[in-house]
PDB file of C-alpha atoms in Angstrom:
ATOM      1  CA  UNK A  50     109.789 105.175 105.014  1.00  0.00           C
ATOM      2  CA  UNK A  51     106.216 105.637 105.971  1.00  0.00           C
ATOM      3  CA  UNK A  52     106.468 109.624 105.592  1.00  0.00           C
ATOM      4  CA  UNK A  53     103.180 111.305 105.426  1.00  0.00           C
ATOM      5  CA  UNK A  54     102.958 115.252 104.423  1.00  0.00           C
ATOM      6  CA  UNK A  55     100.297 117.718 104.949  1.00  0.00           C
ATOM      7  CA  UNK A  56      99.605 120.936 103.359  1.00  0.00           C
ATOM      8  CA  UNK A  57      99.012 123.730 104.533  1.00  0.00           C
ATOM      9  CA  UNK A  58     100.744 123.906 107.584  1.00  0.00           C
ATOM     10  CA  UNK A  59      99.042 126.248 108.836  1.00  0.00           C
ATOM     11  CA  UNK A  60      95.816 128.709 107.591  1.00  0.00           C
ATOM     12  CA  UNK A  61      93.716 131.497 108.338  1.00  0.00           C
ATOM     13  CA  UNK A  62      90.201 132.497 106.692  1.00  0.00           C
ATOM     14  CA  UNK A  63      87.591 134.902 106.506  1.00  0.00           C
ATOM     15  CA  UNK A  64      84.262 133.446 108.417  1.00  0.00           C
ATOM     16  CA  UNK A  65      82.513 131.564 105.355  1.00  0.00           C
ATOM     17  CA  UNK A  66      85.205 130.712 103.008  1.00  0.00           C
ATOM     18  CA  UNK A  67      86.454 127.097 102.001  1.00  0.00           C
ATOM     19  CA  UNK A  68      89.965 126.209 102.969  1.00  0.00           C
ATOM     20  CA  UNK A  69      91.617 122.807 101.483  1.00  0.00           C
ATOM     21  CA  UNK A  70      93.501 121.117 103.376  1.00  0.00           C
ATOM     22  CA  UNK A  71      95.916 117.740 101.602  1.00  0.00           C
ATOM     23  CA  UNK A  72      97.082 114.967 102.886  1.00  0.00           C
ATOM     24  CA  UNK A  73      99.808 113.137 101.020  1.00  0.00           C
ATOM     25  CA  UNK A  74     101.654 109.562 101.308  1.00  0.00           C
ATOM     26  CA  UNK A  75     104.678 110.347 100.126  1.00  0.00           C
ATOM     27  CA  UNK A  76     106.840 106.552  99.290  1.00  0.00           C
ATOM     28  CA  UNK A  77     103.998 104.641 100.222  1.00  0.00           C
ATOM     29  CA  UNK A  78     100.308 103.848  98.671  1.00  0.00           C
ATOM     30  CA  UNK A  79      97.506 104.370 100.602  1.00  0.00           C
ATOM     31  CA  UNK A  80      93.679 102.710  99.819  1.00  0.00           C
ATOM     32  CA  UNK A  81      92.814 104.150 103.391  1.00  0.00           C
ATOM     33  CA  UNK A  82      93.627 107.584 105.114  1.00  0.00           C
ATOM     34  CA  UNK A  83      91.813 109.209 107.778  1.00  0.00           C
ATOM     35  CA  UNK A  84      90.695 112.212 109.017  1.00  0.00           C
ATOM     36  CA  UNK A  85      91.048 113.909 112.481  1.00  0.00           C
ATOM     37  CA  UNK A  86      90.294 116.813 114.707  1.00  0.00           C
ATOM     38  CA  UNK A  87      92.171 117.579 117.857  1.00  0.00           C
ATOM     39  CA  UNK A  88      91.133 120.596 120.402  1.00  0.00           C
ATOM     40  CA  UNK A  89      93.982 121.813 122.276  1.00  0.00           C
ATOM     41  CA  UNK A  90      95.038 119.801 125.563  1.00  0.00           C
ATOM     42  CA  UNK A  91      92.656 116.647 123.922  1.00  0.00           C
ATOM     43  CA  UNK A  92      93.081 113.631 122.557  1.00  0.00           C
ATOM     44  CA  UNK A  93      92.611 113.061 118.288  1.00  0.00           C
ATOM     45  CA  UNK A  94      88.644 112.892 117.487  1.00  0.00           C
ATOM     46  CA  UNK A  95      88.260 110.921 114.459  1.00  0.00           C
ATOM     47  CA  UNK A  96      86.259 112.440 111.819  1.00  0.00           C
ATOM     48  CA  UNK A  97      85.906 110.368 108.258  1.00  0.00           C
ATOM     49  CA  UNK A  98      87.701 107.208 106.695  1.00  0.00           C
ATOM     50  CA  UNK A  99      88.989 107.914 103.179  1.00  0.00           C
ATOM     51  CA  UNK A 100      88.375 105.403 100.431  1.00  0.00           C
ATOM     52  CA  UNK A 101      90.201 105.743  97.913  1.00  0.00           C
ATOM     53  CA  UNK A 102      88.108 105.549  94.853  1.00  0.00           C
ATOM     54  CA  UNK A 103      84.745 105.758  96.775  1.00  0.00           C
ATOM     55  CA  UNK A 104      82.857 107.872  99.585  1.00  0.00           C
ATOM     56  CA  UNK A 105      84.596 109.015 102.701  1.00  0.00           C
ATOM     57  CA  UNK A 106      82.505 106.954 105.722  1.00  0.00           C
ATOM     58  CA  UNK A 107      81.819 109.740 108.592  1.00  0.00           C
ATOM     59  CA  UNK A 108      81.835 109.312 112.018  1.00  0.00           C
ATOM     60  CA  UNK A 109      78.562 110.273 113.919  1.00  0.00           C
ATOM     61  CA  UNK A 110      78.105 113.928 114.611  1.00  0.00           C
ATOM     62  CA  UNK A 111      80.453 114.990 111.426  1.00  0.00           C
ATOM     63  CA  UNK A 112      78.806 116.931 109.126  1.00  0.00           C
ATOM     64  CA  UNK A 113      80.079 115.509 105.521  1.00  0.00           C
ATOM     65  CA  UNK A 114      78.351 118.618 103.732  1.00  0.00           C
ATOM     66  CA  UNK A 115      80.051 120.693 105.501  1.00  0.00           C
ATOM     67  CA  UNK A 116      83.643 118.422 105.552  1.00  0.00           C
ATOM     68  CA  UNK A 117      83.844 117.429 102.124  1.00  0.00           C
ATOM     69  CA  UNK A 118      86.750 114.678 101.413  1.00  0.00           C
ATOM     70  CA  UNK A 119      88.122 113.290  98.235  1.00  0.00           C
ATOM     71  CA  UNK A 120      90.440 110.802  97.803  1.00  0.00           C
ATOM     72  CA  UNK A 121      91.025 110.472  93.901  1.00  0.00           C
ATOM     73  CA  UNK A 122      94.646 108.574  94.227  1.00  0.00           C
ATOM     74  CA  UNK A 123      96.425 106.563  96.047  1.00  0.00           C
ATOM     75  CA  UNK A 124      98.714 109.015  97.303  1.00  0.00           C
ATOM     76  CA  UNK A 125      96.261 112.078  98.053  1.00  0.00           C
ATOM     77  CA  UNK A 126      93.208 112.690  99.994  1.00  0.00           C
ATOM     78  CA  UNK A 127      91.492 116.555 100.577  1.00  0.00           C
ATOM     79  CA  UNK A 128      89.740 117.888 103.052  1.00  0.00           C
ATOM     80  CA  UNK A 129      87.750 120.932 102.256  1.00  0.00           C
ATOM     81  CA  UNK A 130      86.264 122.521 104.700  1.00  0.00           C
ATOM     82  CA  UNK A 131      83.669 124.607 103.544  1.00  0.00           C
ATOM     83  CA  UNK A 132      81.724 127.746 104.560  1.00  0.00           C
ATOM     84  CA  UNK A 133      84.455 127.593 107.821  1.00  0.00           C
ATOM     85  CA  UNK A 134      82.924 129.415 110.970  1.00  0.00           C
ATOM     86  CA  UNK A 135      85.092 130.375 113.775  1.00  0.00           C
ATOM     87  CA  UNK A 136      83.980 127.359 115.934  1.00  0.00           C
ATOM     88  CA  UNK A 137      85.802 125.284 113.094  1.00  0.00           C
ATOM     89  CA  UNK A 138      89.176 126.229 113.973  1.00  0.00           C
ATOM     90  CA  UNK A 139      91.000 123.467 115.335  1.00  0.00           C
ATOM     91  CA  UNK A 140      94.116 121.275 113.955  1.00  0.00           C
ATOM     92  CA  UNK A 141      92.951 118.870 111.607  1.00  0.00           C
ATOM     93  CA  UNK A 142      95.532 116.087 111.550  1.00  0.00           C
ATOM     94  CA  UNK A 143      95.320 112.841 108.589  1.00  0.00           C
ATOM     95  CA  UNK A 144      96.622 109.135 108.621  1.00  0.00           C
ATOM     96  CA  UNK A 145      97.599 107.111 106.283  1.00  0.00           C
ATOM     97  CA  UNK A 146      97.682 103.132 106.560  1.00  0.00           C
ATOM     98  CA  UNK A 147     100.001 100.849 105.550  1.00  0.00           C
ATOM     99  CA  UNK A 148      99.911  97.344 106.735  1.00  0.00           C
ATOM    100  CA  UNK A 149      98.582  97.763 110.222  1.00  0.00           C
ATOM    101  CA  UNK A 150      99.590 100.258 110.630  1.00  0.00           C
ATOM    102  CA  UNK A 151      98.480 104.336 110.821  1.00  0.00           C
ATOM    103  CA  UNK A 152     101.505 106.797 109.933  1.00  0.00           C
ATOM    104  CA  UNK A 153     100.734 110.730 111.058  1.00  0.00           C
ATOM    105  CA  UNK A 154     100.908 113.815 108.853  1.00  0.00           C
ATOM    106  CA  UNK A 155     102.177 117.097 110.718  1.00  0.00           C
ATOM    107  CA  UNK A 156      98.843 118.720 111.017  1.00  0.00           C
ATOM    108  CA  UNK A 157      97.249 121.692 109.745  1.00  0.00           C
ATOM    109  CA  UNK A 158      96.434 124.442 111.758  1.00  0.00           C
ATOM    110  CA  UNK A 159      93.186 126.712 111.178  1.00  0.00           C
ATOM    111  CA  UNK A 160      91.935 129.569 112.329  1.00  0.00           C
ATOM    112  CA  UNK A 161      88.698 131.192 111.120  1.00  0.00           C
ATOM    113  CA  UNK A 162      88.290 134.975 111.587  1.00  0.00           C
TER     114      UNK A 162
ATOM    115  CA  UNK B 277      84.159  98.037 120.322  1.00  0.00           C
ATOM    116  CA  UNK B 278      88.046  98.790 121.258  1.00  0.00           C
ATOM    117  CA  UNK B 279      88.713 101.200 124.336  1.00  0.00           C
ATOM    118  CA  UNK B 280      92.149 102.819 125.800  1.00  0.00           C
ATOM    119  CA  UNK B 281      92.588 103.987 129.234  1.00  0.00           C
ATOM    120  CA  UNK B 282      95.096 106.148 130.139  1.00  0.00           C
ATOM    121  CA  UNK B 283      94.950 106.894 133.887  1.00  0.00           C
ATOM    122  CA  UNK B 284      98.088 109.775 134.146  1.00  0.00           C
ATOM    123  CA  UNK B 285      97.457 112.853 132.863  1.00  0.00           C
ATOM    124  CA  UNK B 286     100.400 114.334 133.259  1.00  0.00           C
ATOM    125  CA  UNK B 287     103.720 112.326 134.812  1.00  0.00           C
ATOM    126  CA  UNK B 288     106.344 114.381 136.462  1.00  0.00           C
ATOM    127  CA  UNK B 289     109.999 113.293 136.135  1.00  0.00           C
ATOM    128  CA  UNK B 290     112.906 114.619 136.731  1.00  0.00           C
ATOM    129  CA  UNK B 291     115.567 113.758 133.744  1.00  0.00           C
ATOM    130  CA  UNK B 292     117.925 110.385 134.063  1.00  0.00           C
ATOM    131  CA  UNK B 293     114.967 109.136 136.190  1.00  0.00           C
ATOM    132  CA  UNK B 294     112.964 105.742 134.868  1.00  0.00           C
ATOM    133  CA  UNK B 295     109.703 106.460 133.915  1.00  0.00           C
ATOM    134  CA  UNK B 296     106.629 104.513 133.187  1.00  0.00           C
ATOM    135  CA  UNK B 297     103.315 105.370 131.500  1.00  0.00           C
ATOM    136  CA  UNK B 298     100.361 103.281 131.859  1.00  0.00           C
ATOM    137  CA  UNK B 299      97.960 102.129 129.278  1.00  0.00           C
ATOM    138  CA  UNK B 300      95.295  99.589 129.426  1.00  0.00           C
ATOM    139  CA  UNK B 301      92.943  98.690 126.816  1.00  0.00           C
ATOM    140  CA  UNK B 302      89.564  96.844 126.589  1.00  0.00           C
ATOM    141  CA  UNK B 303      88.456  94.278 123.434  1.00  0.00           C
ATOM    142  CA  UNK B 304      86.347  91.196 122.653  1.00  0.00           C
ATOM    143  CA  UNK B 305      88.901  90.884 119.201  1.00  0.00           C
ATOM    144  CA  UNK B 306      92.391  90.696 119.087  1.00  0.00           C
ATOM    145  CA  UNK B 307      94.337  94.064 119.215  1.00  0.00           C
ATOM    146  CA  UNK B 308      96.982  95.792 117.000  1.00  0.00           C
ATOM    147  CA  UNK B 309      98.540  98.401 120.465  1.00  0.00           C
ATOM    148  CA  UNK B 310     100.130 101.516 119.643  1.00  0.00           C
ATOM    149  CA  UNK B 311     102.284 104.228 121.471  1.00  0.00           C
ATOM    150  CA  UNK B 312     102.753 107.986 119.262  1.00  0.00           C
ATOM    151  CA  UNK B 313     104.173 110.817 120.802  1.00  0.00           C
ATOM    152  CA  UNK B 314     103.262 114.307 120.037  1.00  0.00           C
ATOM    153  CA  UNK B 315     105.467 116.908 120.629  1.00  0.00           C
ATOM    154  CA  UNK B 316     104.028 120.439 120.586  1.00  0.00           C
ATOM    155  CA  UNK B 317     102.243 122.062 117.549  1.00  0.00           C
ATOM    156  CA  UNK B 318     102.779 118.743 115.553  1.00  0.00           C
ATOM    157  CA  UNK B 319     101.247 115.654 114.070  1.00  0.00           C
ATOM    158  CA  UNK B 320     101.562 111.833 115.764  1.00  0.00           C
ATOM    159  CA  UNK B 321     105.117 109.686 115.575  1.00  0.00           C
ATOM    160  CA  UNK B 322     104.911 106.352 116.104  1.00  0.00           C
ATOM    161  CA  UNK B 323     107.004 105.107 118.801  1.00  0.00           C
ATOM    162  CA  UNK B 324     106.318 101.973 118.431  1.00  0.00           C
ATOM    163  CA  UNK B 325     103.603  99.078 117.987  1.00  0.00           C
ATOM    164  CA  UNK B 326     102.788  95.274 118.742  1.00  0.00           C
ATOM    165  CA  UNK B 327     100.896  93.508 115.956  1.00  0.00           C
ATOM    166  CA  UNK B 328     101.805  89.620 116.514  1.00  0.00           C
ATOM    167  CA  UNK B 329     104.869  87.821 117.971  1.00  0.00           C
ATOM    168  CA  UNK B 330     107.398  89.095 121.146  1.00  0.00           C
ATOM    169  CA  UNK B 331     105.203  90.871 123.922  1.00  0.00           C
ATOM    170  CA  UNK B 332     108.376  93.286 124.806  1.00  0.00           C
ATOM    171  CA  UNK B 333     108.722  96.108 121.595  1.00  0.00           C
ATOM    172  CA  UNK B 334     111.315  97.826 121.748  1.00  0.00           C
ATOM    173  CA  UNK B 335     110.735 101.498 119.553  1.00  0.00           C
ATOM    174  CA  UNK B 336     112.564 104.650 119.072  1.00  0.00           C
ATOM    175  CA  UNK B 337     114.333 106.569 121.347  1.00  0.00           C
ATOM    176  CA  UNK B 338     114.922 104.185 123.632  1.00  0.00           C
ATOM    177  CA  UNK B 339     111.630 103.230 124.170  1.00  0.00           C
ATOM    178  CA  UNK B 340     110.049 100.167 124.948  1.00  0.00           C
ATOM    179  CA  UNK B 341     106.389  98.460 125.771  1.00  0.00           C
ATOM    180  CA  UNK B 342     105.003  95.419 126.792  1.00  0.00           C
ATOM    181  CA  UNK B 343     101.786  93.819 125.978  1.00  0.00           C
ATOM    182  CA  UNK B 344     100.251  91.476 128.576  1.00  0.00           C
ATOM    183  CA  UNK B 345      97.194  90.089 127.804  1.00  0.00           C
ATOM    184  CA  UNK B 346      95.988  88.834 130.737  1.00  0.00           C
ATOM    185  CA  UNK B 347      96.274  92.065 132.492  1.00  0.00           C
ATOM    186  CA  UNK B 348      94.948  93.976 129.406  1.00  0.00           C
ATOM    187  CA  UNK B 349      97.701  96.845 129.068  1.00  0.00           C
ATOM    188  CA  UNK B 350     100.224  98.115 127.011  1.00  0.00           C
ATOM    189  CA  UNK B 351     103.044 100.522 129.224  1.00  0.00           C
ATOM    190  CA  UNK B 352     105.272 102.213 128.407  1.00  0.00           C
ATOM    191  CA  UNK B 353     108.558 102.309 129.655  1.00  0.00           C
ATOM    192  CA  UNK B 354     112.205 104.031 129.354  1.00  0.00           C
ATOM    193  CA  UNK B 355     115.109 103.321 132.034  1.00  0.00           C
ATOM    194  CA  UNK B 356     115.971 107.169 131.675  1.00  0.00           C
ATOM    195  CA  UNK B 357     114.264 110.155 130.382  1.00  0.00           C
ATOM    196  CA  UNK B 358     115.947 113.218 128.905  1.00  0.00           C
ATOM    197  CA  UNK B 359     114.681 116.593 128.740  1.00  0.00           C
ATOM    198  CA  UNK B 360     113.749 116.457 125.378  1.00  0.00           C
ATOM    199  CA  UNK B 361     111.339 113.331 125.803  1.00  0.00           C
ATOM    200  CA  UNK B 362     108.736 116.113 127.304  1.00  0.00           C
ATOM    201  CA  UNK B 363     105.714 115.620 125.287  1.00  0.00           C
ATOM    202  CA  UNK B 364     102.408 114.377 125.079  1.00  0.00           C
ATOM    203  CA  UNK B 365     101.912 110.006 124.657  1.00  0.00           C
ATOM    204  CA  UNK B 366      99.432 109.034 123.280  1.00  0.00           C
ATOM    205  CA  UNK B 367      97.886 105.317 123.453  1.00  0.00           C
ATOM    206  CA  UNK B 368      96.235 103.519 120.455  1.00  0.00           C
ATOM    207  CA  UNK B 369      94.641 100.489 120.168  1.00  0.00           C
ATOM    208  CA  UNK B 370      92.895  99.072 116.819  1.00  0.00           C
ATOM    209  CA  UNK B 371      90.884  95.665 116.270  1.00  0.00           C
ATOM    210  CA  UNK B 372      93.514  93.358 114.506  1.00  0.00           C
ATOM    211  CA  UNK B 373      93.746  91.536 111.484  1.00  0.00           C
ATOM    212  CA  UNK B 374      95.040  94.255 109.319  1.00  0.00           C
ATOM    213  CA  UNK B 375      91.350  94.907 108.249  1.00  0.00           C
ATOM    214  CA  UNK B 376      92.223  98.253 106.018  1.00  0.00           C
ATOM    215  CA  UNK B 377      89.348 100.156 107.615  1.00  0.00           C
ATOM    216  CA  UNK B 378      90.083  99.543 111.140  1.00  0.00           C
ATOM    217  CA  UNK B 379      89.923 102.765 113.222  1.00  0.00           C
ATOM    218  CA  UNK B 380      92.768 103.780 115.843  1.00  0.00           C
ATOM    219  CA  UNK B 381      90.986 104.398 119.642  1.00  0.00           C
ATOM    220  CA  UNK B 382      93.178 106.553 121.095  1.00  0.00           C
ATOM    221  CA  UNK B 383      93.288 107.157 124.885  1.00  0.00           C
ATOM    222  CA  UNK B 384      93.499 110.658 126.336  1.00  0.00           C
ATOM    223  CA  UNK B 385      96.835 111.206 126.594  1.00  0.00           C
ATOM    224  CA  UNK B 386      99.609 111.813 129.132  1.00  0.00           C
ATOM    225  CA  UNK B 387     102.027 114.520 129.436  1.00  0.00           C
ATOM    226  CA  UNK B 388     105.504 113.926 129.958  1.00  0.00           C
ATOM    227  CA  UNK B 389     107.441 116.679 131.749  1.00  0.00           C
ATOM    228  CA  UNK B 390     110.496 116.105 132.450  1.00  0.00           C
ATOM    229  CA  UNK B 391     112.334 118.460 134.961  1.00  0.00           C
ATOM    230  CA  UNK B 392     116.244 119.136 135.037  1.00  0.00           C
TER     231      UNK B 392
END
């Protein structure tokens, strides 16, 4: 149980395209998923909390224009990022919660050209 | 605020050895403690977690952590490693009380390498 899928896998974009990245709970319901960033050899930055049903809550220093995230079901939340630059490539990993609990997608991998 | 501390880096080992990685954490609120392990090019498993109740957890793979409050840490611990336990751990610590929006502190991570 507890299984947690991402999709892509893995991407690469032209500089200033928008790349979507999704982050599904597969046998479990999620009101809360989260967003990360992780820089090779580093630990997970957190970037945004995903509501379902409401506004994403950023973490300082995240630009939400430029990380848009939408969580319209229990099961789903996107990240989009948008107008990717090469500095954006990174692999963006979500959570989902259930109880107390924080279960790990496999990551997505971008790379902006 | 919640803080991890994760003093190794990196922990040499060679395999069938015992090894122990180190984790202490700092918090004015009870804690929800949390070891994943990443293995390269993928997300976080959980390995295993202490909410409430016994201070020895016992996860996956053989495993195992103990909280101690009084001397604020979390380590983790397996009697002997195998070659395919080389990986990066990964520390977590979240206020507890099951609060839906609490956020995971992670520490910086230690490398397991185990050597044959």
């Amino acid at each position: 149980g507890a299984v947690v899928s991402q999709h892509p896998s893995w991407v690469i974009c032209k500089s200033g395209t928008s790349v979507k990245i999704e982050c599904r709970s597969l046998d479990f319901q999620a009101t809360t998923m989260f967003w990360y960033r992780q820089f090779p050899k580093q630990s997970l930055m957190l970037m945004a909390t995903s509501n379902e049903g409401s506004k994403a809550t950023y973490e300082q220093g995240v630009e939400k224009d430029k990380f848009l995230i939408n969580h319209a079901s229990l099961t789903l939340s996107t990240l989009t990022v948008t107008s990717a630059h090469p500095e954006d490539s990174s692999f963006y990993i979500c959570s989902a919660r259930s109880g107390g609990t924080q279960y790990f997608g496999p990551g997505t991998r971008l790379l902006v050209l | 605020a919640q803080s991890v501390t994760q003093l190794d880096s990196q922990v040499p080992v060679f395999e069938e050895a015992p090894v122990e990685l180190r984790c202490n954490y700092s918090s004015s609120v009870s804690v929800y403690l949390f070891w994943y392990v990443q293995y390269p090019n993928q997300g976080l498993q959980l390995l295993l977690k202490y909410l409430s109740g016994s201070t020895l957890v016992k996860g996956i793979n053989g495993f195992e952590a103990e909280f101690n409050k009084s001397q604020t840490s979390f380590h983790l611990r397996k009697p002997s490693v195998h070659i395919s336990d080389t990986a990066e751990y990964f520390c977590a610590v979240s206020a507890g009380g099951g609060g839906a929006t609490n956020k995971l502190i992670f520490g910086t991570g230690t490398l397991l390498a185990v050597q044959p």
